[in-house]
Coordinates of C-alpha atoms and ligand atoms in Angstrom, one line a residue:
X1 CA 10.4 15.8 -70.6
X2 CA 13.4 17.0 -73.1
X3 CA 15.1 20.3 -72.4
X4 CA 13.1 21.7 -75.1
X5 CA 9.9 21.0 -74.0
X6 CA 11.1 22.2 -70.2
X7 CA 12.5 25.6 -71.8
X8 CA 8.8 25.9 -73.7
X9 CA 6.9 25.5 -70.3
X10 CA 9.2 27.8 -68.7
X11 CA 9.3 30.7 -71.2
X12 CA 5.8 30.4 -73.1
X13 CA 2.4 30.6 -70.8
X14 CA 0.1 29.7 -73.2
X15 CA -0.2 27.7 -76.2
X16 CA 0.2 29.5 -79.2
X17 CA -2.2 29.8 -82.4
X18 CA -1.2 32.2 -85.8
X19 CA -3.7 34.1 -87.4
X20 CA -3.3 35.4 -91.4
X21 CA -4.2 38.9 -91.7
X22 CA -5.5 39.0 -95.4
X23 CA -8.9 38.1 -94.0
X24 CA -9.4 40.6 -92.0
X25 CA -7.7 42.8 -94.2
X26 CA -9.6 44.9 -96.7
X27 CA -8.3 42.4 -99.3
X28 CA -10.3 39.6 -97.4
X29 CA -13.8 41.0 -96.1
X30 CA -15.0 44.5 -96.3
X31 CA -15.4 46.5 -93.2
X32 CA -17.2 46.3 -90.8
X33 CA -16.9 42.8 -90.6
X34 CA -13.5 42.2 -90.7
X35 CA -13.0 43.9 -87.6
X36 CA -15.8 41.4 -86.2
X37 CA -14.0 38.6 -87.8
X38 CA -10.8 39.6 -86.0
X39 CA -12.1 40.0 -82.6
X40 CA -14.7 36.9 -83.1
X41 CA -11.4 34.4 -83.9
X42 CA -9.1 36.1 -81.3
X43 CA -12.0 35.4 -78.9
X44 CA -12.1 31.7 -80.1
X45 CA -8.6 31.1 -79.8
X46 CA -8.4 32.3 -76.1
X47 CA -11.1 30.5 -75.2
X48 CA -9.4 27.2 -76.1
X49 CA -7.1 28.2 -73.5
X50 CA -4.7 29.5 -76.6
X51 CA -2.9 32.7 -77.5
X52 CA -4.0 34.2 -80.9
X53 CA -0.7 35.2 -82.9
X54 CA -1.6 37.3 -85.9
X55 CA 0.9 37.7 -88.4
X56 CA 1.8 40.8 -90.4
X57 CA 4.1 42.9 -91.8
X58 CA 3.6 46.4 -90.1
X59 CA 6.5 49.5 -90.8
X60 CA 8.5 46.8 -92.7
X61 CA 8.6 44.7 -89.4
X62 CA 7.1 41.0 -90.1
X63 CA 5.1 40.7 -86.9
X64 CA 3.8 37.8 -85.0
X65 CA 1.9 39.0 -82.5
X66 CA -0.8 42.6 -82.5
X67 CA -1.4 44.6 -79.8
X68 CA -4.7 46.1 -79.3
X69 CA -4.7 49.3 -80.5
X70 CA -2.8 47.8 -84.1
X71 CA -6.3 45.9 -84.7
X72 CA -7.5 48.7 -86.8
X73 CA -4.7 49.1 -88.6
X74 CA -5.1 45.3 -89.4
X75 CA -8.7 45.7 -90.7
X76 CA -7.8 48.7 -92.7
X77 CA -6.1 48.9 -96.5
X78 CA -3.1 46.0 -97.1
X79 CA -1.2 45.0 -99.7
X80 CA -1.6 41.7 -99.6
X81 CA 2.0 39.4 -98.9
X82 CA 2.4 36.0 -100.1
X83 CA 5.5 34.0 -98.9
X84 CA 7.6 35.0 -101.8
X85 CA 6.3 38.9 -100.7
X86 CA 7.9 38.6 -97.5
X87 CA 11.5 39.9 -98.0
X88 CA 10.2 43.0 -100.5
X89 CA 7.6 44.0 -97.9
X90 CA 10.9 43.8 -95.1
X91 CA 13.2 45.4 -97.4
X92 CA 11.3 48.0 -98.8
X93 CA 9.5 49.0 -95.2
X94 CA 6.2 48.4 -96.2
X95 CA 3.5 50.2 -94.1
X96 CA 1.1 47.4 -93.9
X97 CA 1.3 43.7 -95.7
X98 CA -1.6 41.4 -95.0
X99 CA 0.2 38.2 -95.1
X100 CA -1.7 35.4 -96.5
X101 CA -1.4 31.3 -95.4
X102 CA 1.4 31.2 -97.6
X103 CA 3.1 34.2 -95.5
X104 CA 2.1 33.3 -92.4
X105 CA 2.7 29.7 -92.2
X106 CA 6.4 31.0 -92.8
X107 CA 6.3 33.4 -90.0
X108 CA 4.8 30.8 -87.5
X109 CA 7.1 28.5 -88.4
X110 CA 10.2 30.6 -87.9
X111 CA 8.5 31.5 -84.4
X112 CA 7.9 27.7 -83.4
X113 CA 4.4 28.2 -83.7
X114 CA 2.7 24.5 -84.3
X115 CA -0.9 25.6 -85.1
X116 CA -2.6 27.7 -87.5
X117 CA -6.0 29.0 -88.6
X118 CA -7.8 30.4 -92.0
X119 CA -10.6 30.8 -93.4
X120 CA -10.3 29.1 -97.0
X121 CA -6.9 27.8 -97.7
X122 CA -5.8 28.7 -101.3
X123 CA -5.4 26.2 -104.4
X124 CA -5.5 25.1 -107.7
X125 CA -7.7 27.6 -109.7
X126 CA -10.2 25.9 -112.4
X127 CA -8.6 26.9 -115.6
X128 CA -5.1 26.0 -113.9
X129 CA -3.8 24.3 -117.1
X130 CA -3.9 27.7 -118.9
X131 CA -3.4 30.1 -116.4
X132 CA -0.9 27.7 -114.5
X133 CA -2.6 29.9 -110.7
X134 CA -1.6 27.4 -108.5
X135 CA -1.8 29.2 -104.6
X136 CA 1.4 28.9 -102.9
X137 CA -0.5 28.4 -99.7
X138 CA 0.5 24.5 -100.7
X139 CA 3.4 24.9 -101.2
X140 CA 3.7 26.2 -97.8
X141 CA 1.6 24.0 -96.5
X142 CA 4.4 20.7 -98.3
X143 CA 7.0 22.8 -96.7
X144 CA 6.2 24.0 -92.7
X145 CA 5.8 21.5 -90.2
X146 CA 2.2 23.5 -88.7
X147 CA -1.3 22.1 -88.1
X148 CA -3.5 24.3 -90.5
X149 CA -7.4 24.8 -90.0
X150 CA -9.7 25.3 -92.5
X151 CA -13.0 24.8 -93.9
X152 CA -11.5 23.2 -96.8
X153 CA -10.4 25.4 -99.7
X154 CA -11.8 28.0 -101.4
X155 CA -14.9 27.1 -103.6
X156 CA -14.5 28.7 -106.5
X157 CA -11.1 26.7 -106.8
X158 CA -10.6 23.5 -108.6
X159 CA -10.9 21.2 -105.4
X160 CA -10.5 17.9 -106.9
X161 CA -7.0 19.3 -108.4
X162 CA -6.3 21.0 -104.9
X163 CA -6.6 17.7 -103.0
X164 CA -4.8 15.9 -105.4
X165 CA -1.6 18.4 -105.1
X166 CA -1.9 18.1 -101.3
X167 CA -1.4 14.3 -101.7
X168 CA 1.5 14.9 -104.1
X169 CA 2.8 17.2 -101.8
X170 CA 2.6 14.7 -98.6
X171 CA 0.8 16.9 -96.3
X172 CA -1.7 15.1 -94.1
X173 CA -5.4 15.6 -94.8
X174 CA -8.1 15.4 -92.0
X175 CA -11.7 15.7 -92.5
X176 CA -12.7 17.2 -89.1
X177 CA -15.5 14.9 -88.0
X178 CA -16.6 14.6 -91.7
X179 CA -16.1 12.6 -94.6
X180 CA -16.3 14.8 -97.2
X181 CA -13.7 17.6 -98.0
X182 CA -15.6 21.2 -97.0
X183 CA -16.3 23.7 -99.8
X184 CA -15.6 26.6 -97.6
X185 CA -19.1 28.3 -97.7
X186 CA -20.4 24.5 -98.3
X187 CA -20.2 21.9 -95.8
X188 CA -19.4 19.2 -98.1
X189 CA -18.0 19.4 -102.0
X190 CA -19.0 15.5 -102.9
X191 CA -15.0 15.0 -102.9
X192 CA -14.0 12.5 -100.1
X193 CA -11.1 13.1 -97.5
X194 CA -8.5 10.4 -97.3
X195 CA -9.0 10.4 -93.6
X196 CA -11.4 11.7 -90.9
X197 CA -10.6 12.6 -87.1
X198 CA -13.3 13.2 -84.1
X199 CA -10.5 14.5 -81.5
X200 CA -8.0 17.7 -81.0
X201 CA -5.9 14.3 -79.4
X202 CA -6.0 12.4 -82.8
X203 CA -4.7 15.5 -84.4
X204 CA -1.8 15.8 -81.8
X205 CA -1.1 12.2 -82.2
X206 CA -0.9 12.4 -86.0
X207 CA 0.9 15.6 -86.2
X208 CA 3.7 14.7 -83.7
X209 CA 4.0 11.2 -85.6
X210 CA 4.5 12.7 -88.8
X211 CA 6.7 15.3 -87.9
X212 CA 9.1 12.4 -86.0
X213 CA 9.1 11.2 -89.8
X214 CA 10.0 13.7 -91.6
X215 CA 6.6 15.1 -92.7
X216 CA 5.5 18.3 -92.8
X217 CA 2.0 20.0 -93.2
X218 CA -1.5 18.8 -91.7
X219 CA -4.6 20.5 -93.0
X220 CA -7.5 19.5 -90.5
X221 CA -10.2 20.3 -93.0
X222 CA -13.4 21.6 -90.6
X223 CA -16.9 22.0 -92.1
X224 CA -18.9 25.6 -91.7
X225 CA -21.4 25.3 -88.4
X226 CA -24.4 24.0 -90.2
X227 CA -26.7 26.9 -88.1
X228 CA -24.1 29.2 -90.9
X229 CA -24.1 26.9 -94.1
X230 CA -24.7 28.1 -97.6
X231 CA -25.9 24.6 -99.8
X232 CA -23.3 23.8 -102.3
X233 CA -25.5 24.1 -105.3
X234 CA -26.6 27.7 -104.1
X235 CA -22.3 28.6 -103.5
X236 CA -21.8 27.2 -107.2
X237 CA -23.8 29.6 -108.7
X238 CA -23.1 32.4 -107.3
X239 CA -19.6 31.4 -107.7
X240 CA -20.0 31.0 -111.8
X241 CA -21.6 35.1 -111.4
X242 CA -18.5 35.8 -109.4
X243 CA -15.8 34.3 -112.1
X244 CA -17.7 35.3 -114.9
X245 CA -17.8 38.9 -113.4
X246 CA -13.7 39.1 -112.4
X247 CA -12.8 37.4 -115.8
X248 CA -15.1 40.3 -117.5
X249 CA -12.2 42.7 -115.9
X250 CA -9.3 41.0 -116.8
X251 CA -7.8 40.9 -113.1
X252 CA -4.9 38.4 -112.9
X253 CA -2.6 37.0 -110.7
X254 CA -2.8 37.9 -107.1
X255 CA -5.4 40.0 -107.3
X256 CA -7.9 37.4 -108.1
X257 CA -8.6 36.0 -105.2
X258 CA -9.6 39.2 -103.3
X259 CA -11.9 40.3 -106.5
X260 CA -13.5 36.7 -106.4
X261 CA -14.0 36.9 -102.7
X262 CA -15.3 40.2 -103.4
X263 CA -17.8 39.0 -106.4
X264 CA -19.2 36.1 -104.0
X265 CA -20.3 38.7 -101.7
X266 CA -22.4 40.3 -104.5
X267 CA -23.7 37.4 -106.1
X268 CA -24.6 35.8 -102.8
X269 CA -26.5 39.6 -102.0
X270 CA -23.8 39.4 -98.6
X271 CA -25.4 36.0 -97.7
X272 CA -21.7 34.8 -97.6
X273 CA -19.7 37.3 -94.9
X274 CA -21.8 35.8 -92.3
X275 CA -21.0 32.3 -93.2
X276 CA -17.0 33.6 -93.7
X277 CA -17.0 35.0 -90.3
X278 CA -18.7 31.8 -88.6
X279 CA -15.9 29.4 -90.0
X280 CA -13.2 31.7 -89.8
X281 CA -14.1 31.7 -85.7
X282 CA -14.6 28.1 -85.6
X283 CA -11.2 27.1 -87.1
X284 CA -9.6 29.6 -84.7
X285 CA -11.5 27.6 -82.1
X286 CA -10.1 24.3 -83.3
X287 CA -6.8 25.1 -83.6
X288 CA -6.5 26.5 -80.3
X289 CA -8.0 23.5 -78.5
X290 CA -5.5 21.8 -81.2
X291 CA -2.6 23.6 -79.5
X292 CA -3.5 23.0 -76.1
X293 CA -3.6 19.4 -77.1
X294 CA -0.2 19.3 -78.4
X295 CA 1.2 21.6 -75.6
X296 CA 0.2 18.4 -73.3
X297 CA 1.0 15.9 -75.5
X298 CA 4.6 17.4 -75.5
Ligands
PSU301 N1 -9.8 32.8 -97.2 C1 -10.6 33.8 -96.8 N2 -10.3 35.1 -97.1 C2 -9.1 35.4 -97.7 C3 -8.2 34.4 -98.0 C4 -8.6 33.1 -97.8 O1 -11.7 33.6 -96.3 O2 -8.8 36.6 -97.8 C5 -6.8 34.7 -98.6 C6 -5.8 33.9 -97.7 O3 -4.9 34.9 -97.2 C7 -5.2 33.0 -98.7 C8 -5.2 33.8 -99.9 O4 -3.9 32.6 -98.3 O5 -6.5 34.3 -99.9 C9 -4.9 33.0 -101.2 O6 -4.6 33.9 -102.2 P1 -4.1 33.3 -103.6 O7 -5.3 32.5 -104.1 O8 -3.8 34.5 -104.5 O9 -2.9 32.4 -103.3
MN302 MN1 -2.6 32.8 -107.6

């Protein structure tokens, strides 16, 4: 065993897992589910034998780690924080920034957290070539070495360019027991993954071995429980309503994301906060059996 792995044994009890907080934020699902969402994936990380880290910036403090009795305040009004965010939230003492993957994948990676779970990472928006909204949740992803989970990206992005800027960017892509890259609400998007994994052990395995070289991101890519699926053709409409409907308002920039989120909900009459909640909790499942697997592969 190396010293650091002794010191982590002796200082830390449990394997750790980082939690965004825009999702459960009113920029990511509106209340009362968000607060569901939170206590459904802090549930599921625990129960992997984990301990859920959620990341925030609370009284200009960037936070990983919430005690109880903050959980409200975490389901309650944000301004949401990207990694680039981070410093103007600290420096001007913001009350509350829900950090995003981007943010958080920072903040876990300053902490020595290895594992992390979202909902829907961020991408390459359709229209990119004119609007140039590329998510800088892959950037973060090509920079910190940290197992993300999630059920793919989000659907109404431009998948096809999203997974071609993750293989630019060198980060490792695994289709969790699948084939197919997930379309968040949709189990499958027609778009292969390079690779496909049945095991939290594979992942360790792959993780470890490409951090030993120099690599940096994984994204294990896990399909919504079928029992909580909404059919891809069904998500695609709604999600034509829902960026016809935010382009009618102009919104731009970071705020899109939140509004589109917010239009699905609508065009899919609320059909898709249910199937939200049930992948958010089963990523935060994964990635805690995920970090107990690399705890013991340490
Ligand atoms: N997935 C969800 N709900 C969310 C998000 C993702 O189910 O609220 C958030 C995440 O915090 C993600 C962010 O990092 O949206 C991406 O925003 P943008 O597209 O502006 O980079
Ligand atoms: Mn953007």
């Amino acid at each position: 065993m190396t010293a650091r792995a002794s010191l982590r044994q002796v200082t830390l009890s449990k394997p750790r897992v980082a939690l965004e907080s825009t999702i459960f934020s009113n920029l990511g699902l509106p209340s009362p589910h968000n607060l569901e969402a939170l206590n459904r994936c802090l549930k599921a990380v625990a129960a992997a034998g984990a301990e859920p880290m959620v990341t925030a910036v609370l009284d200009g403090e960037t936070r990983v780690g919430v005690r109880p009795e903050e959980h409200q305040r975490i389901c309650g009004p944000a301004r949401k924080v990207a990694a680039r965010d981070l410093a103007v939230a600290v420096g001007q003492g913001w009350d509350y920034g829900a950090t995003t993957v981007s943010a958080s994948l920072a903040l876990a990676a300053a902490a020595g957290i290895e594992v992390f779970a979202t909902g829907g990472l961020g991408g390459v928006h359709r229209g990119w070539a004119q609007s140039g909204d590329v998510s800088a949740d892959l950037r973060a992803l090509a920079v910190h070495a940290v197992v993300t989970v999630s059920a793919g990206a989000k659907v109404f992005l431009d998948l096809a360019a999203t997974l071609e800027r993750l293989e630019t960017d060198s980060v490792v892509v695994l289709g969790w027991r699948t084939d197919e890259f997930p379309a968040f609400h949709a189990r499958s998007s027609g778009l292969p993954v390079p690779h496909s994994v049945e095991s939290v052990a594979e992942v360790a395995a792959i993780a470890r071995a490409h951090w030993r070289l120099g690599g940096a991101g994984v994204l294990v890519a896990a399909p919504v429980p079928e029992a909580d699926a909404i059919e891809f053709d069904r998500i695609e409409q709604a999600v034509a309503e829902a960026l016809a409907g935010a382009a009618a308002t102009g919104v731009q920039g970071a705020a899109v994301t939140p509004a589109v989120l917010a239009a699905l909900v609508d065009a899919t009459e609320g059909a898709s906060i249910p199937t939200n909640l049930a992948l958010a909790e089963n990523n935060a499942g994964i990635a805690g059996q995920i970090a107990v697997a690399l705890a013991a592969a340490d």
